[in-house]
CSV table of C-alpha atoms in Angstrom, one decimal:
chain,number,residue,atom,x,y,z
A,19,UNK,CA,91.5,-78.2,-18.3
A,20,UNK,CA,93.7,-81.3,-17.1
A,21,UNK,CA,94.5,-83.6,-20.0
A,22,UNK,CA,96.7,-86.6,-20.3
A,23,UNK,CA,97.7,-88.1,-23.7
A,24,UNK,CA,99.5,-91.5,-23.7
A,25,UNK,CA,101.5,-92.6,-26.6
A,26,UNK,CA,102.8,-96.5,-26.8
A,27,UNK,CA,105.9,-97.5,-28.2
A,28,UNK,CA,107.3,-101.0,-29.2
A,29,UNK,CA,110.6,-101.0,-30.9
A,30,UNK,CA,110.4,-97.9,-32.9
A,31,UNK,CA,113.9,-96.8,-32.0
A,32,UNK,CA,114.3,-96.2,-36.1
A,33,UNK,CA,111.0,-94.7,-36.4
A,34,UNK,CA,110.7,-92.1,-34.3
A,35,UNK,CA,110.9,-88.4,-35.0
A,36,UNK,CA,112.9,-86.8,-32.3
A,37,UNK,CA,112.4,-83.4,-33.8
A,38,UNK,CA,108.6,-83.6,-34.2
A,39,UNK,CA,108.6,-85.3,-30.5
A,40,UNK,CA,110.5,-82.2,-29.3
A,41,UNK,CA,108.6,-79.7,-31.3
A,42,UNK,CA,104.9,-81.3,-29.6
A,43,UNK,CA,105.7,-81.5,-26.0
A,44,UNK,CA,107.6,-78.1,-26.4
A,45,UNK,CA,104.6,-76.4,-28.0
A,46,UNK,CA,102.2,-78.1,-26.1
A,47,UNK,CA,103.3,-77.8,-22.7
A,48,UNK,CA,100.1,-77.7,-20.7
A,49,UNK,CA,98.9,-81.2,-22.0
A,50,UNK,CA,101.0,-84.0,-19.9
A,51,UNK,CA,102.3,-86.8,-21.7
A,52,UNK,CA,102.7,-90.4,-20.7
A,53,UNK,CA,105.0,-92.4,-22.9
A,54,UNK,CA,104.8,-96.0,-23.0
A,55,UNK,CA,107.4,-98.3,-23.5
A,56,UNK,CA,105.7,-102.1,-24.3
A,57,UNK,CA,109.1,-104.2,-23.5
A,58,UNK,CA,111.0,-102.7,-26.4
A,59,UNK,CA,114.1,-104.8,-27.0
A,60,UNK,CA,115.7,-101.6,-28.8
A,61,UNK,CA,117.0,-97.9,-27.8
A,62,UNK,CA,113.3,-96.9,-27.7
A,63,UNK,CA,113.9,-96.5,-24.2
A,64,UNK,CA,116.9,-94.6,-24.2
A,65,UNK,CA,115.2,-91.9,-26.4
A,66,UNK,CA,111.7,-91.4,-24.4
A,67,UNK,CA,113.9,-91.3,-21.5
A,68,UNK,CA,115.7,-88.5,-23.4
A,69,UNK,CA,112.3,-86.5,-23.5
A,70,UNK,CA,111.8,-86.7,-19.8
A,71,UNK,CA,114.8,-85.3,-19.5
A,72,UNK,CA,114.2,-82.4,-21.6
A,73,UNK,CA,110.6,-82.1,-21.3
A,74,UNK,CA,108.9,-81.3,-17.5
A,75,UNK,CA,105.5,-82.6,-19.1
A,76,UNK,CA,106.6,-85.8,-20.1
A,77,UNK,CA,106.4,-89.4,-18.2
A,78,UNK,CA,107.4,-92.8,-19.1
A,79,UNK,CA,105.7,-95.5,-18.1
A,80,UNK,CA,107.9,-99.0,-18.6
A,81,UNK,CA,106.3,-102.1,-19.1
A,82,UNK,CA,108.5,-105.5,-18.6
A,83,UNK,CA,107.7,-107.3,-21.4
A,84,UNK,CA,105.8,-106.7,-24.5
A,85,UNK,CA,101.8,-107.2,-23.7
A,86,UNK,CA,100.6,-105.3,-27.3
A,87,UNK,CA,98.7,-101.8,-27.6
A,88,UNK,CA,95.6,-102.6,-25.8
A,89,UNK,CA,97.1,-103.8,-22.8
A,90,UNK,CA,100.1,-101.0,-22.9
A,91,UNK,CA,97.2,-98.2,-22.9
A,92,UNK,CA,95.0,-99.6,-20.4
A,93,UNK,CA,98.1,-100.1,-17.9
A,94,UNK,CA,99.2,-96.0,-18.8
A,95,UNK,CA,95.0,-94.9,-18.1
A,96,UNK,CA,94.7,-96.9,-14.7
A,97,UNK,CA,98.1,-95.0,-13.8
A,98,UNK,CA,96.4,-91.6,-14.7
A,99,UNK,CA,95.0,-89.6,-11.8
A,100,UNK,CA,93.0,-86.4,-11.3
A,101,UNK,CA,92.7,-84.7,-15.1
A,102,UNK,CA,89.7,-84.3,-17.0
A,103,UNK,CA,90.5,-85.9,-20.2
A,104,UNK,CA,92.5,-88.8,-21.5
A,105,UNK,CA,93.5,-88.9,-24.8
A,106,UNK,CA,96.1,-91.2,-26.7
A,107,UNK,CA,97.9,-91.2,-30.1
A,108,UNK,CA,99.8,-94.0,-32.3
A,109,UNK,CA,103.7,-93.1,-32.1
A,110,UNK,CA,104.4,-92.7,-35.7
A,111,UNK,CA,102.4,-89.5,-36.1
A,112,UNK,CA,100.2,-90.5,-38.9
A,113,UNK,CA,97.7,-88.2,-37.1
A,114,UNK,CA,99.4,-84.7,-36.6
A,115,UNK,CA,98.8,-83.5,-33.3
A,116,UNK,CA,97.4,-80.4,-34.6
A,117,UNK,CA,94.8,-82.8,-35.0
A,118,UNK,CA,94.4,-84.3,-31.7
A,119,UNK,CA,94.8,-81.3,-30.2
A,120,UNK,CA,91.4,-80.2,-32.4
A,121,UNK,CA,89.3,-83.1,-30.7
A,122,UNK,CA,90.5,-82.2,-27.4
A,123,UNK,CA,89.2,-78.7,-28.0
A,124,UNK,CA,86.4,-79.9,-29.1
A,125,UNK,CA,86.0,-82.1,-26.5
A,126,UNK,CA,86.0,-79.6,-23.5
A,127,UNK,CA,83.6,-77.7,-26.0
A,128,UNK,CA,81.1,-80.7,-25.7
A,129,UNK,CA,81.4,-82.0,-22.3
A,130,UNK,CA,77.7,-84.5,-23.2
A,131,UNK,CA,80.1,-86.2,-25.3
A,132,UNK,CA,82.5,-89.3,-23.3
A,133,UNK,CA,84.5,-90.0,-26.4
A,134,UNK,CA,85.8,-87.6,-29.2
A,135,UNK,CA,87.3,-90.2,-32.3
A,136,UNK,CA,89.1,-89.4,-35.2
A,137,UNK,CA,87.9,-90.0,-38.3
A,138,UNK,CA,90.2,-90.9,-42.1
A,139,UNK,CA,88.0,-89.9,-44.3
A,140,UNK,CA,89.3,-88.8,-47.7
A,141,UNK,CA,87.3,-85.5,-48.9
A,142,UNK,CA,87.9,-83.4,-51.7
A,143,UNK,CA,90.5,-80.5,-50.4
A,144,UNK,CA,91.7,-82.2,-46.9
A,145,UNK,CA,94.9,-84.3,-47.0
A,146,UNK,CA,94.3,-87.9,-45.8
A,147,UNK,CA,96.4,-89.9,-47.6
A,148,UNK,CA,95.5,-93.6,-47.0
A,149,UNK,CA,96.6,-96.5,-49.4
A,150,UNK,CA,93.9,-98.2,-51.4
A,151,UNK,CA,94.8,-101.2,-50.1
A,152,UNK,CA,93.8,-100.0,-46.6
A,153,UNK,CA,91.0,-98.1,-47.4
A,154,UNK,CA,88.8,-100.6,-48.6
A,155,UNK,CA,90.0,-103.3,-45.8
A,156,UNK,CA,88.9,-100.1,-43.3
A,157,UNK,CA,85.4,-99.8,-45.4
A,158,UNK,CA,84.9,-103.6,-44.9
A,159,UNK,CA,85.7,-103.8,-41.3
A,160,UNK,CA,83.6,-100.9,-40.9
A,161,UNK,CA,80.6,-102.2,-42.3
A,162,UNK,CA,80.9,-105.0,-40.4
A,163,UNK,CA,81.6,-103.6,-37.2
A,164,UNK,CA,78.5,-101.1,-37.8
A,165,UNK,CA,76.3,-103.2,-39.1
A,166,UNK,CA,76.6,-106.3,-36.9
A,167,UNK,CA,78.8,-105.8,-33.9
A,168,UNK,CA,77.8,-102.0,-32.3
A,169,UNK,CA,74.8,-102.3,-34.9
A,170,UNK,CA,75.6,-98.1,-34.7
A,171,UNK,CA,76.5,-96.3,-38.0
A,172,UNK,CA,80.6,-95.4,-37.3
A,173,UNK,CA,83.0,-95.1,-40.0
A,174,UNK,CA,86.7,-95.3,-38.3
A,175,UNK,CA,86.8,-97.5,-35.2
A,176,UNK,CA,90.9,-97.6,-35.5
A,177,UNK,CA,91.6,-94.0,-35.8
A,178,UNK,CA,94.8,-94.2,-33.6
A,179,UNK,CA,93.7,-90.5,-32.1
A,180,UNK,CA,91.0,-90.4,-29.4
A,181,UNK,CA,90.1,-88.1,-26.4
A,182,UNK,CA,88.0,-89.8,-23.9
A,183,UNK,CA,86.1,-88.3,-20.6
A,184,UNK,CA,88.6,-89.6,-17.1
A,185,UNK,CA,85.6,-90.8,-15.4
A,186,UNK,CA,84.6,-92.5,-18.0
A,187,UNK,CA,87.9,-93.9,-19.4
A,188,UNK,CA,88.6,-95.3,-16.1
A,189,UNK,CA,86.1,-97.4,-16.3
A,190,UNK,CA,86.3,-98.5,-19.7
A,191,UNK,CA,89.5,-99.4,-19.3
A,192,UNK,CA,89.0,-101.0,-15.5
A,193,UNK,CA,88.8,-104.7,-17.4
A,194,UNK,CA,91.6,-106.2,-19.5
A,195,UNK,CA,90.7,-106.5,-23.0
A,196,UNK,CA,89.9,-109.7,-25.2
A,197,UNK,CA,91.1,-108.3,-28.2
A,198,UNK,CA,95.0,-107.1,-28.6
A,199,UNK,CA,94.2,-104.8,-31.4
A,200,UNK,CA,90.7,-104.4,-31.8
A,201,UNK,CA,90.3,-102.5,-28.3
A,202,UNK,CA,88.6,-99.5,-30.0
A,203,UNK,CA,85.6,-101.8,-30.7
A,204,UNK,CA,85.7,-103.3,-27.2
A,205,UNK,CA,85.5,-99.7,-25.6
A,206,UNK,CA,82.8,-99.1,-27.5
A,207,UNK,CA,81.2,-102.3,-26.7
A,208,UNK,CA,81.4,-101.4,-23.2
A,209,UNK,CA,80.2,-97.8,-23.3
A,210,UNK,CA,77.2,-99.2,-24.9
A,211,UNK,CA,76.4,-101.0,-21.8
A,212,UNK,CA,75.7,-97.8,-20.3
A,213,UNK,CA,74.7,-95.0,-23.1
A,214,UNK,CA,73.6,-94.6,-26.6
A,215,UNK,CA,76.1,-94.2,-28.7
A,216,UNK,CA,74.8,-91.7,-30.4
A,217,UNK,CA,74.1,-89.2,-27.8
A,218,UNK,CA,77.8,-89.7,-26.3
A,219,UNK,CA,80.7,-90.6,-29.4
A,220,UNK,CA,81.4,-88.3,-32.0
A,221,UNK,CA,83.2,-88.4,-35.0
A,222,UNK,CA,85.2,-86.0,-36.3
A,223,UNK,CA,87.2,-86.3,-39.8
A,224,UNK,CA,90.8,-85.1,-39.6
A,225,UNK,CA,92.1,-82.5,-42.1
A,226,UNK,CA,95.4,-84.1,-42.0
A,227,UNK,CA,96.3,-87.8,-41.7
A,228,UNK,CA,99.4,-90.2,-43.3
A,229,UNK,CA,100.1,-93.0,-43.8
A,230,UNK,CA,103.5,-93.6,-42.2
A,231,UNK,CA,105.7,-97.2,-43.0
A,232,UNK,CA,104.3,-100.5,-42.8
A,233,UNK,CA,101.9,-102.2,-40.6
A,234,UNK,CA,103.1,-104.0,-37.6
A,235,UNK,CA,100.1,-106.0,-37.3
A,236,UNK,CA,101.5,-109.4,-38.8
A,237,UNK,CA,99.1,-111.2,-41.6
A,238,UNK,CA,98.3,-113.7,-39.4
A,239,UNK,CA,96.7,-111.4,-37.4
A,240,UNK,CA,94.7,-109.8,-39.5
A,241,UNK,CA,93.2,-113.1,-40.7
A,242,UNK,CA,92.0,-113.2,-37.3
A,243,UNK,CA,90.3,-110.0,-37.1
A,244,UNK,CA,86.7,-111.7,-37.7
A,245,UNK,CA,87.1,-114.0,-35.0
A,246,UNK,CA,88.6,-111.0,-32.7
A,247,UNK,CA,84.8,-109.1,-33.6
A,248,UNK,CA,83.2,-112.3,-32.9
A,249,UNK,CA,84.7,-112.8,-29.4
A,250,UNK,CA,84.0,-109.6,-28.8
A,251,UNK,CA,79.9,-110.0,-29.8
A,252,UNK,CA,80.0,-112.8,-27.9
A,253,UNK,CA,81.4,-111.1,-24.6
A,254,UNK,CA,78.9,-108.3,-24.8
A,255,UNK,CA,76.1,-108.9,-26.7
């Protein structure tokens, strides 16, 4: 089993765990990593280029100027060539990768299924820790996103941990987005064009999650998330 797991970065020179970086792609050394640097104005580069060094499993992928998350992941999949799963991961490790490496297990388990998601669900005896504040934006957008954009019960859209079928992924992610953060929805959007949901996408709640620092996604920006969905329904619906 081939897999490639792509990790963006933008300016997290401060933020990022060398040691837990060196501990993954040590331990893990039969998963390939691409690395990808969105334009960062700061020594984020000089430090993935530090884990290539160190690391024969790890790639970086550098991208001239910033073009946001969406973009930055879709540029690392159409690079991707000849594995059987692609998988990515948000940089600050809020999802272990004990975790990721879980829905990638059980992904090859389950090969029916084109897309394996994360899921931050808070039960009694795991630990996601999640702050209210977050939680009950996530349960709104949720709702909405269930019940009038993929009109398909799913509980965590933005789960930054997902592990995707190649085939599949390369042609979800063929198109450029119209979203710069809500991409998750759009890929689902698109897969829906083809496949119930709910023969092919799986949730799975992580045992572990954290919430690490703050946001970058600038208030603005979240004040436009309902016009985001709505472009979105309007594209594909």
């Amino acid at each position: 089993m081939k897999v490639a797991i792509v990790i963006p970065f933008y300016n997290e020179g401060k933020r990022i765990n060398s040691e837990h970086f060196n501990q993954i792609f040590s331990a893990f050394q039969y998963y390939d990593f691409l690395l990808v640097d969105d334009g960062s104005s700061d020594n984020t580069v000089a430090i993935l280029e530090e884990f290539e060094s160190r690391f024969s499993n790890v790639a970086i992928l550098k991208l001239n100027k910033n073009v946001g998350k969406a973009e930055a992941i879709r540029s690392a999949v159409l690079s991707i060539t000849d594995v059987d799963f692609i998988s990515y991961l948000d940089a600050d490790l809020a999802t272990p990768f004990s975790e990721l490496d879980r829905l990638i297990q059980f992904s090859a388990q389950n090969l029916n299924l084109k897309i394996v998601m994360g899921a931050r669900i808070k039960l009694i005896g795991n630990g996601v820790k999640r702050s209210l504040k977050r939680h009950y934006f996530g349960r709104v957008f949720a709702t909405i996103v269930s019940q009038f954009v993929l009109k398909v019960a799913v509980y965590d859209t933005q789960c930054g941990a997902k592990v995707i079928d190649y085939k599949i992924a390369k042609k979800l992610f063929e198109e450029p987005f119209v979203s710069r953060w809500l991409f998750d929805v759009e890929l689902l959007k698109r897969l829906q064009k083809t496949h119930d949901l709910n023969d092919v996408v799986k949730e799975i709640p992580l045992e572990q999650w954290e919430e690490v620092g703050k946001s970058k996604i600038k208030f603005s920006e979240f004040l436009s998330f309902p016009f985001q969905l709505l472009k979105i329904y309007r594209k594909y619906d």
